[in-house]
Amino acid sequence: MTPKEVLEMAKEKGARVVDLRFMDFPGVWQHFTVPLSELDESSFEDGYGFDGSSIRGWQPIHASDMLVVPDATTAKMDPFFEVPTLVLIGNIVDPITRESYTRDPRNIAQKAEAYLKRSGIGDVAYFGPEAEFFIFDDIRFASENNHAFYAIDSNEGIWNSGRDECPNLGYKPRHKEGYFPVPPMDKYQDMRTEMLLTLEDLGIDVECQHHEVATAGQAEIDMVFKPLLQMGDQLIWFKYVLKNVANKYNHTVTFMPKPLFDDNGTGMHTHISIWKEGKPLFAGDKYAGVSQEALYAIGGILKHTKALCAITNPTTNSYKRLVPGFEAPVNLAYSSRNRSAAIRIPMYSASPKAKRIEFRTPDPSCNGYIAFSAMLMAVIDGIENKIDPGDPLDKDIYGLPPEELAEIPSAPGSLEEALEALKEDHEFLLKGDVFTKDVIDTWIEYKTENEVNAVKLRPHPHEFFLYFDI
């Protein structure tokens, strides 16, 4: 869509205002609104000014002025605002140099796509994330210097099987039994369908929606794979739509990886493929019907997984899900069909077009633009350097004897460990100036100061249960 076509669309849809949106460094959508009269064709070059020092992880106070320059191809009508509102996603630009801002996540994604083309390996990288989430009825939490707590509730939670609900009708999924019972056990079918249809109305292709394994409303809606930048845009629309549809029903959605103890966490298994001149690069005659390039790509991801986790699993809570000995994909191995491996080669279809690799370790707390870019850089590194992934592991990893399991490397056990790995292993991200040293250093510093240390310094409620009477 061109700027002229955007203006025609705004007129046709009766838009009164324009909402300008961009992603902050940690991964939360930001916005401000201007009258439609402030939008003309020159706006797509001149941009709109805002205070960059107020955005997390961005500019210092003495160099705060920044521009957001709308991308005409992203134009959509907001499905939730009362006033007809045109939404444009923007790129962040320095107002003096007019250069793209290195800490803008969308800029990183654009540079990753450009680097793939310059490498000669392929011309498009497709990503298909399976972003799981929870639908809750009520969430309360506090973290003060003298107390801390959280309390989650859900009409679907098995812990409410004995609650007086006047009447309690039962039908609450037991722990790890939420995959895929029909209603009335599944209480959120209509809500998820509304989420799916709202996404489709926005032009976002969806494959399916369903209840997930955990009790208390765990769910999944899968989008059809798209090129990296487009999927980065879609993932943030995805989160926005799901949260707002749930809010309409007086429910809340969270993409927090591990909100419940002793039940399944929330992952974001990510399907990756590279195409060149209209042909799938990952289809071939090697193991599980993949190409040698696909195996090298797997080798790149496995080599860099510990560092990747600092970006693809970027919260302290992420590592409550990535715990060895359970079903989480912490063991750095690959396999066809075997879902206990960090990388799986899906075998649903024999078509060469369906050949891809599935990186199962990431979770949906990540910033999609940055996470997909980092994954692509690991894939490119694997192919360029012919990194051998070793032999596949088709056994049940969790049934292996301890001595055999000890030989399989594991994902980091904490965000702090992942950030340390990123400190030591980030040269592959710097290629083509996709990630800059400033981006890596700022990411590590921000995460360490605002999240790792903030959690490390606070007593945990369970510590009182364990230790108060010592």
XYZ file of C-alpha atoms in Angstrom:
470
model
C 0.000 0.000 0.000
C 1.310 3.448 -0.947
C 0.868 6.645 1.109
C -1.771 7.800 -1.365
C -3.651 4.518 -0.983
C -3.478 4.832 2.818
C -5.146 8.262 2.628
C -7.832 6.826 0.349
C -8.363 3.925 2.770
C -8.695 6.318 5.710
C -11.356 8.277 3.847
C -13.210 5.148 2.759
C -13.249 3.719 6.295
C -14.273 7.000 7.885
C -11.156 7.298 10.034
C -11.111 10.332 12.318
C -7.693 9.868 13.922
C -4.379 8.101 13.281
C -2.701 5.914 15.896
C 1.082 5.718 15.458
C 2.631 2.602 16.978
C 6.124 1.268 17.567
C 7.835 -1.356 19.705
C 9.963 -0.427 22.703
C 13.230 -2.223 23.437
C 11.907 -4.924 25.818
C 8.962 -5.660 23.535
C 5.832 -3.681 24.495
C 3.789 -1.815 21.878
C 3.693 1.973 22.358
C 1.391 4.512 20.679
C 0.175 8.075 20.386
C -2.707 9.515 18.381
C -2.969 12.475 15.995
C -5.956 13.915 14.102
C -6.403 12.628 10.570
C -5.747 16.201 9.392
C -2.117 15.718 10.523
C -1.596 12.897 8.007
C -0.635 13.577 4.413
C 1.720 11.980 1.916
C 4.709 13.909 3.294
C 4.096 12.370 6.755
C 5.472 9.073 5.449
C 8.850 10.779 5.005
C 8.828 13.533 7.620
C 7.503 11.441 10.505
C 6.244 12.577 13.911
C 8.339 13.684 16.866
C 8.258 12.164 20.362
C 10.365 11.919 23.533
C 12.723 8.955 23.175
C 14.085 9.305 26.733
C 10.731 8.149 28.115
C 10.917 4.823 26.261
C 12.576 1.967 28.141
C 16.140 1.256 27.047
C 16.291 4.125 24.535
C 17.653 7.677 24.462
C 19.282 9.641 27.324
C 17.541 12.802 28.502
C 20.037 15.099 26.751
C 19.328 13.535 23.328
C 15.672 12.665 23.668
C 14.067 13.910 20.426
C 13.173 11.122 17.988
C 10.909 10.573 15.006
C 8.493 7.768 14.233
C 8.058 7.466 10.464
C 4.913 5.507 9.516
C 5.192 2.562 7.145
C 2.339 2.769 4.635
C 2.303 -0.999 4.110
C 1.203 -1.559 7.734
C -2.072 0.389 7.574
C -5.008 -1.242 9.386
C -8.185 -0.037 11.095
C -8.216 -0.639 14.838
C -10.969 -3.150 15.704
C -11.497 -1.946 19.303
C -11.496 1.867 19.477
C -14.862 3.627 19.603
C -13.689 6.354 17.213
C -12.704 4.992 13.755
C -8.913 4.866 13.993
C -6.290 4.213 11.344
C -3.257 2.398 12.761
C 0.214 2.779 11.257
C 3.313 1.006 12.531
C 6.367 3.231 12.308
C 10.131 3.031 12.082
C 12.242 5.061 14.497
C 14.590 7.656 12.997
C 17.092 10.131 14.404
C 15.723 13.624 13.638
C 19.176 15.096 12.941
C 20.971 12.381 10.955
C 17.775 10.798 9.542
C 19.387 7.427 10.180
C 17.378 4.442 11.392
C 17.675 3.988 15.144
C 19.815 0.970 16.009
C 17.750 0.096 19.110
C 14.478 0.082 17.189
C 13.469 -3.624 17.148
C 11.747 -3.228 13.786
C 14.942 -1.800 12.299
C 16.840 -4.885 13.512
C 14.303 -7.107 11.736
C 14.637 -5.103 8.517
C 18.426 -5.390 8.651
C 18.199 -9.152 9.260
C 16.081 -9.627 6.146
C 18.485 -7.481 4.117
C 21.482 -9.443 5.413
C 19.917 -12.750 4.355
C 19.579 -11.454 0.807
C 23.155 -10.110 0.772
C 24.454 -13.460 2.008
C 23.175 -15.168 -1.140
C 21.745 -18.018 0.946
C 18.124 -17.074 0.306
C 15.807 -14.195 -0.379
C 13.085 -14.758 2.216
C 12.979 -16.262 5.711
C 9.595 -17.494 6.871
C 8.612 -17.666 10.545
C 5.603 -19.387 12.082
C 5.384 -18.907 15.861
C 2.956 -20.959 17.966
C 2.387 -18.437 20.746
C 0.607 -20.052 23.684
C -1.156 -18.012 26.362
C -3.449 -18.201 29.401
C -6.940 -16.738 29.774
C -7.579 -15.911 33.450
C -10.619 -14.549 35.280
C -8.690 -12.662 37.931
C -5.066 -11.776 38.678
C -3.789 -9.878 41.719
C -0.154 -9.274 42.622
C 2.065 -6.968 44.658
C 5.775 -6.679 45.353
C 6.688 -4.316 48.197
C 9.616 -4.158 50.613
C 7.597 -5.890 53.341
C 5.283 -8.185 51.396
C 4.866 -9.929 48.071
C 2.143 -12.159 46.645
C 0.271 -13.193 43.537
C -3.156 -14.767 43.257
C -4.575 -16.199 40.028
C -8.115 -17.409 39.571
C -10.019 -19.062 36.774
C -13.436 -20.638 36.540
C -11.632 -23.366 34.593
C -8.985 -23.961 37.269
C -9.098 -27.447 38.742
C -8.410 -25.906 42.157
C -11.989 -24.595 42.032
C -13.563 -28.038 41.712
C -14.752 -27.784 45.332
C -15.763 -24.114 45.318
C -19.402 -23.210 46.009
C -20.406 -21.579 42.724
C -24.199 -21.779 43.260
C -24.040 -24.250 41.561
C -20.590 -25.589 40.684
C -21.122 -27.523 37.450
C -17.722 -29.208 37.424
C -16.097 -29.512 34.013
C -12.722 -28.104 35.013
C -9.696 -29.553 33.195
C -7.372 -31.479 35.480
C -3.692 -30.542 35.520
C -2.108 -31.388 32.165
C -5.452 -32.607 30.714
C -6.558 -29.524 28.783
C -5.625 -30.833 25.300
C -8.335 -30.830 23.559
C -11.647 -31.443 25.430
C -14.826 -30.029 23.886
C -17.173 -27.692 25.784
C -18.410 -27.529 28.485
C -14.951 -28.573 29.718
C -13.436 -26.035 27.317
C -15.085 -22.807 28.434
C -13.397 -20.359 26.049
C -14.246 -21.715 22.598
C -16.352 -18.710 21.563
C -13.825 -16.212 22.918
C -10.932 -17.845 21.055
C -13.007 -17.965 17.867
C -13.671 -14.231 18.198
C -9.935 -13.712 18.611
C -9.306 -15.799 15.476
C -11.925 -13.951 13.408
C -10.690 -10.537 14.581
C -7.185 -11.476 13.440
C -8.555 -12.626 10.079
C -10.502 -9.363 9.694
C -7.166 -7.560 10.122
C -5.700 -9.593 7.258
C -3.730 -11.949 9.537
C -4.026 -15.540 8.295
C -4.736 -18.097 11.032
C -4.381 -21.881 10.912
C -6.326 -22.955 14.000
C -7.250 -22.241 17.613
C -7.536 -24.699 20.497
C -7.282 -25.257 24.222
C -3.796 -26.159 25.421
C -2.561 -28.723 27.948
C -2.790 -26.827 31.243
C -5.854 -26.201 33.345
C -7.256 -22.673 33.822
C -7.644 -21.581 30.219
C -4.301 -22.273 28.552
C -4.748 -21.830 24.802
C -3.050 -21.517 21.433
C -3.869 -19.756 18.184
C -1.524 -20.443 15.275
C -0.795 -17.928 12.537
C 0.192 -18.970 9.017
C 3.937 -18.496 8.443
C 5.036 -15.161 6.974
C 8.328 -13.354 6.176
C 10.289 -12.202 9.218
C 9.334 -8.514 9.352
C 5.701 -9.187 8.514
C 5.507 -11.818 11.252
C 7.096 -9.399 13.707
C 4.303 -6.933 12.919
C 1.688 -9.682 13.131
C 2.891 -11.061 16.449
C 2.417 -7.729 18.173
C -1.030 -7.335 16.579
C -1.726 -10.907 17.777
C -0.959 -10.046 21.401
C -2.947 -6.820 21.141
C -6.023 -8.539 19.721
C -6.032 -11.403 22.214
C -5.681 -9.096 25.213
C -8.432 -6.768 24.019
C -10.920 -9.490 23.096
C -10.380 -11.090 26.522
C -10.802 -7.703 28.184
C -14.139 -7.300 26.385
C -15.290 -10.506 28.124
C -13.933 -9.289 31.489
C -11.078 -11.768 31.300
C -7.351 -11.225 30.974
C -4.700 -12.801 28.745
C -1.051 -13.299 29.695
C 1.908 -14.517 27.656
C 3.965 -15.002 30.846
C 5.851 -18.295 30.351
C 5.136 -19.897 33.740
C 2.242 -18.343 35.667
C 1.112 -21.620 37.311
C 3.091 -23.970 39.521
C 3.028 -27.688 38.698
C 1.335 -27.407 35.303
C 2.472 -26.774 31.742
C 4.173 -23.504 30.945
C 3.651 -21.354 27.886
C 6.030 -21.720 24.962
C 6.355 -20.302 21.469
C 7.537 -23.111 19.211
C 8.850 -21.299 16.144
C 8.891 -22.796 12.648
C 11.660 -21.490 10.389
C 12.352 -21.968 6.684
C 14.386 -20.165 4.036
C 13.409 -19.903 0.396
C 15.405 -18.784 -2.637
C 13.924 -17.810 -5.973
C 10.618 -19.421 -5.038
C 12.118 -22.741 -3.922
C 12.333 -24.133 -0.353
C 15.972 -24.346 0.730
C 15.303 -26.763 3.592
C 13.787 -29.625 1.523
C 16.177 -32.397 0.493
C 17.232 -36.027 0.776
C 18.952 -35.991 4.144
C 17.564 -37.017 7.525
C 13.759 -36.629 7.763
C 13.621 -35.258 4.214
C 15.575 -32.078 4.873
C 18.523 -30.616 2.990
C 22.124 -30.285 4.073
C 21.498 -26.552 4.472
C 18.703 -27.335 6.926
C 21.031 -29.530 8.962
C 23.638 -26.761 9.008
C 20.893 -24.345 10.094
C 20.061 -26.693 12.970
C 23.758 -26.787 13.829
C 23.815 -22.985 13.995
C 20.858 -22.802 16.345
C 22.163 -25.557 18.614
C 25.599 -23.928 18.759
C 24.155 -20.559 19.766
C 21.098 -21.615 21.799
C 22.542 -20.556 25.150
C 23.101 -17.025 23.829
C 19.839 -17.001 21.876
C 17.913 -17.746 25.061
C 18.848 -14.295 26.403
C 16.679 -12.940 23.549
C 14.149 -15.718 22.855
C 13.496 -16.431 26.556
C 14.154 -12.978 27.975
C 12.471 -13.032 31.397
C 13.434 -14.496 34.754
C 10.102 -16.319 34.609
C 11.121 -17.980 31.322
C 13.412 -20.303 33.240
C 10.603 -21.548 35.477
C 9.455 -23.250 32.255
C 12.906 -24.356 31.078
C 13.512 -26.880 33.843
C 15.364 -30.165 33.119
C 13.459 -33.390 33.716
C 10.074 -32.118 32.591
C 8.583 -31.718 29.108
C 10.231 -28.372 28.342
C 12.707 -28.472 25.419
C 15.889 -27.767 27.387
C 18.036 -30.513 25.855
C 19.970 -29.230 22.870
C 19.303 -31.954 20.351
C 17.243 -32.376 17.187
C 14.867 -35.018 15.951
C 11.962 -35.739 13.646
C 8.639 -35.928 15.468
C 10.265 -36.112 18.914
C 8.828 -33.187 20.866
C 11.287 -33.542 23.724
C 14.108 -32.190 21.540
C 14.932 -28.471 21.341
C 14.639 -28.674 17.550
C 12.049 -30.815 15.838
C 11.561 -31.497 12.143
C 7.759 -31.635 11.695
C 6.572 -34.615 9.658
C 2.957 -33.613 8.977
C 3.502 -33.353 5.227
C 5.884 -34.836 2.647
C 5.627 -31.725 0.456
C 8.965 -29.943 -0.034
C 7.148 -26.659 0.606
C 6.309 -27.823 4.132
C 9.898 -28.602 5.106
C 11.051 -26.441 7.974
C 12.719 -26.680 11.337
C 10.896 -26.030 14.594
C 12.843 -24.349 17.397
C 10.866 -25.298 20.507
C 12.798 -23.477 23.237
C 11.505 -19.860 22.772
C 8.548 -18.421 24.677
C 6.109 -15.600 23.836
C 7.488 -13.133 26.381
C 10.097 -12.272 23.749
C 10.235 -9.250 21.455
C 9.315 -10.908 18.155
C 11.320 -8.587 15.904
C 14.520 -9.193 17.867
C 13.925 -12.886 18.566
C 13.202 -13.828 14.941
C 16.220 -11.799 13.813
C 18.508 -13.564 16.279
C 17.220 -16.974 15.184
C 17.813 -16.081 11.533
C 21.365 -14.933 12.285
C 22.082 -18.268 13.998
C 20.645 -20.121 10.985
C 22.788 -18.086 8.570
C 25.873 -18.674 10.712
C 25.220 -22.406 10.677
C 24.862 -22.516 6.898
C 27.819 -20.236 6.154
C 30.148 -22.132 8.489
C 28.725 -25.601 7.733
C 28.102 -26.306 11.419
C 27.442 -30.020 11.883
C 24.540 -30.630 14.285
C 25.719 -34.171 15.006
C 23.412 -37.172 14.979
C 19.684 -36.814 15.597
C 18.225 -38.020 18.858
C 15.092 -40.048 18.183
C 14.850 -41.585 21.634
C 12.664 -40.239 24.424
C 15.140 -37.868 26.031
C 13.375 -38.073 29.370
C 13.687 -41.856 29.383
C 17.469 -41.873 28.868
C 19.745 -43.182 31.616
C 21.533 -40.403 33.566
C 24.937 -41.102 32.055
C 23.591 -40.787 28.495
C 21.504 -37.713 29.352
C 24.590 -36.028 30.840
C 26.201 -36.014 27.391
C 23.418 -33.843 25.922
C 24.019 -30.093 26.407
C 21.241 -28.103 28.021
C 19.690 -24.669 27.678
C 20.579 -22.092 30.362
C 18.986 -22.510 33.759
C 18.417 -18.805 34.400
C 18.211 -15.469 32.634
C 21.488 -14.499 34.293
C 23.197 -17.559 32.791
C 21.718 -16.774 29.362
C 22.931 -13.170 29.511
C 26.415 -14.397 30.421
C 26.298 -16.678 27.377
C 25.265 -13.725 25.211
C 28.241 -11.741 26.521
C 30.558 -14.504 25.325
C 28.752 -15.446 22.116
C 27.316 -12.602 20.039
C 29.681 -12.168 17.096
C 27.222 -14.009 14.847
C 24.605 -11.350 15.667
C 26.885 -8.462 14.695
C 27.352 -9.608 11.105
C 26.007 -7.120 8.579
C 25.431 -4.642 11.420
C 22.111 -6.422 12.095
C 22.651 -6.194 15.827
C 25.144 -3.601 17.010
C 27.458 -3.830 20.010
C 25.406 -1.040 21.566
C 22.222 -3.098 21.205
C 23.811 -6.178 22.785
C 25.395 -4.203 25.652
C 22.204 -2.238 26.327
C 20.104 -5.415 26.291
C 22.384 -7.147 28.795
C 22.597 -4.075 31.020
C 18.842 -3.431 30.957
C 17.914 -7.040 31.688
C 20.513 -7.378 34.451
C 19.641 -4.170 36.284
C 15.861 -4.159 35.849
C 15.021 -7.845 35.992
C 17.784 -10.213 37.135
C 18.933 -8.106 40.086
C 15.415 -6.945 40.924
C 14.284 -10.562 41.349
C 17.514 -11.778 42.927
C 17.380 -9.189 45.720
C 13.827 -9.978 46.806
C 12.836 -12.785 49.185
C 10.479 -15.286 47.590
C 7.206 -16.160 49.347
C 8.102 -19.860 49.273
C 11.309 -19.109 51.162
C 9.185 -18.166 54.174
C 7.439 -21.535 53.888
C 10.820 -23.268 53.829
C 12.930 -21.257 56.215
C 10.990 -18.998 58.592
C 11.220 -21.404 61.536
C 14.970 -21.977 61.189
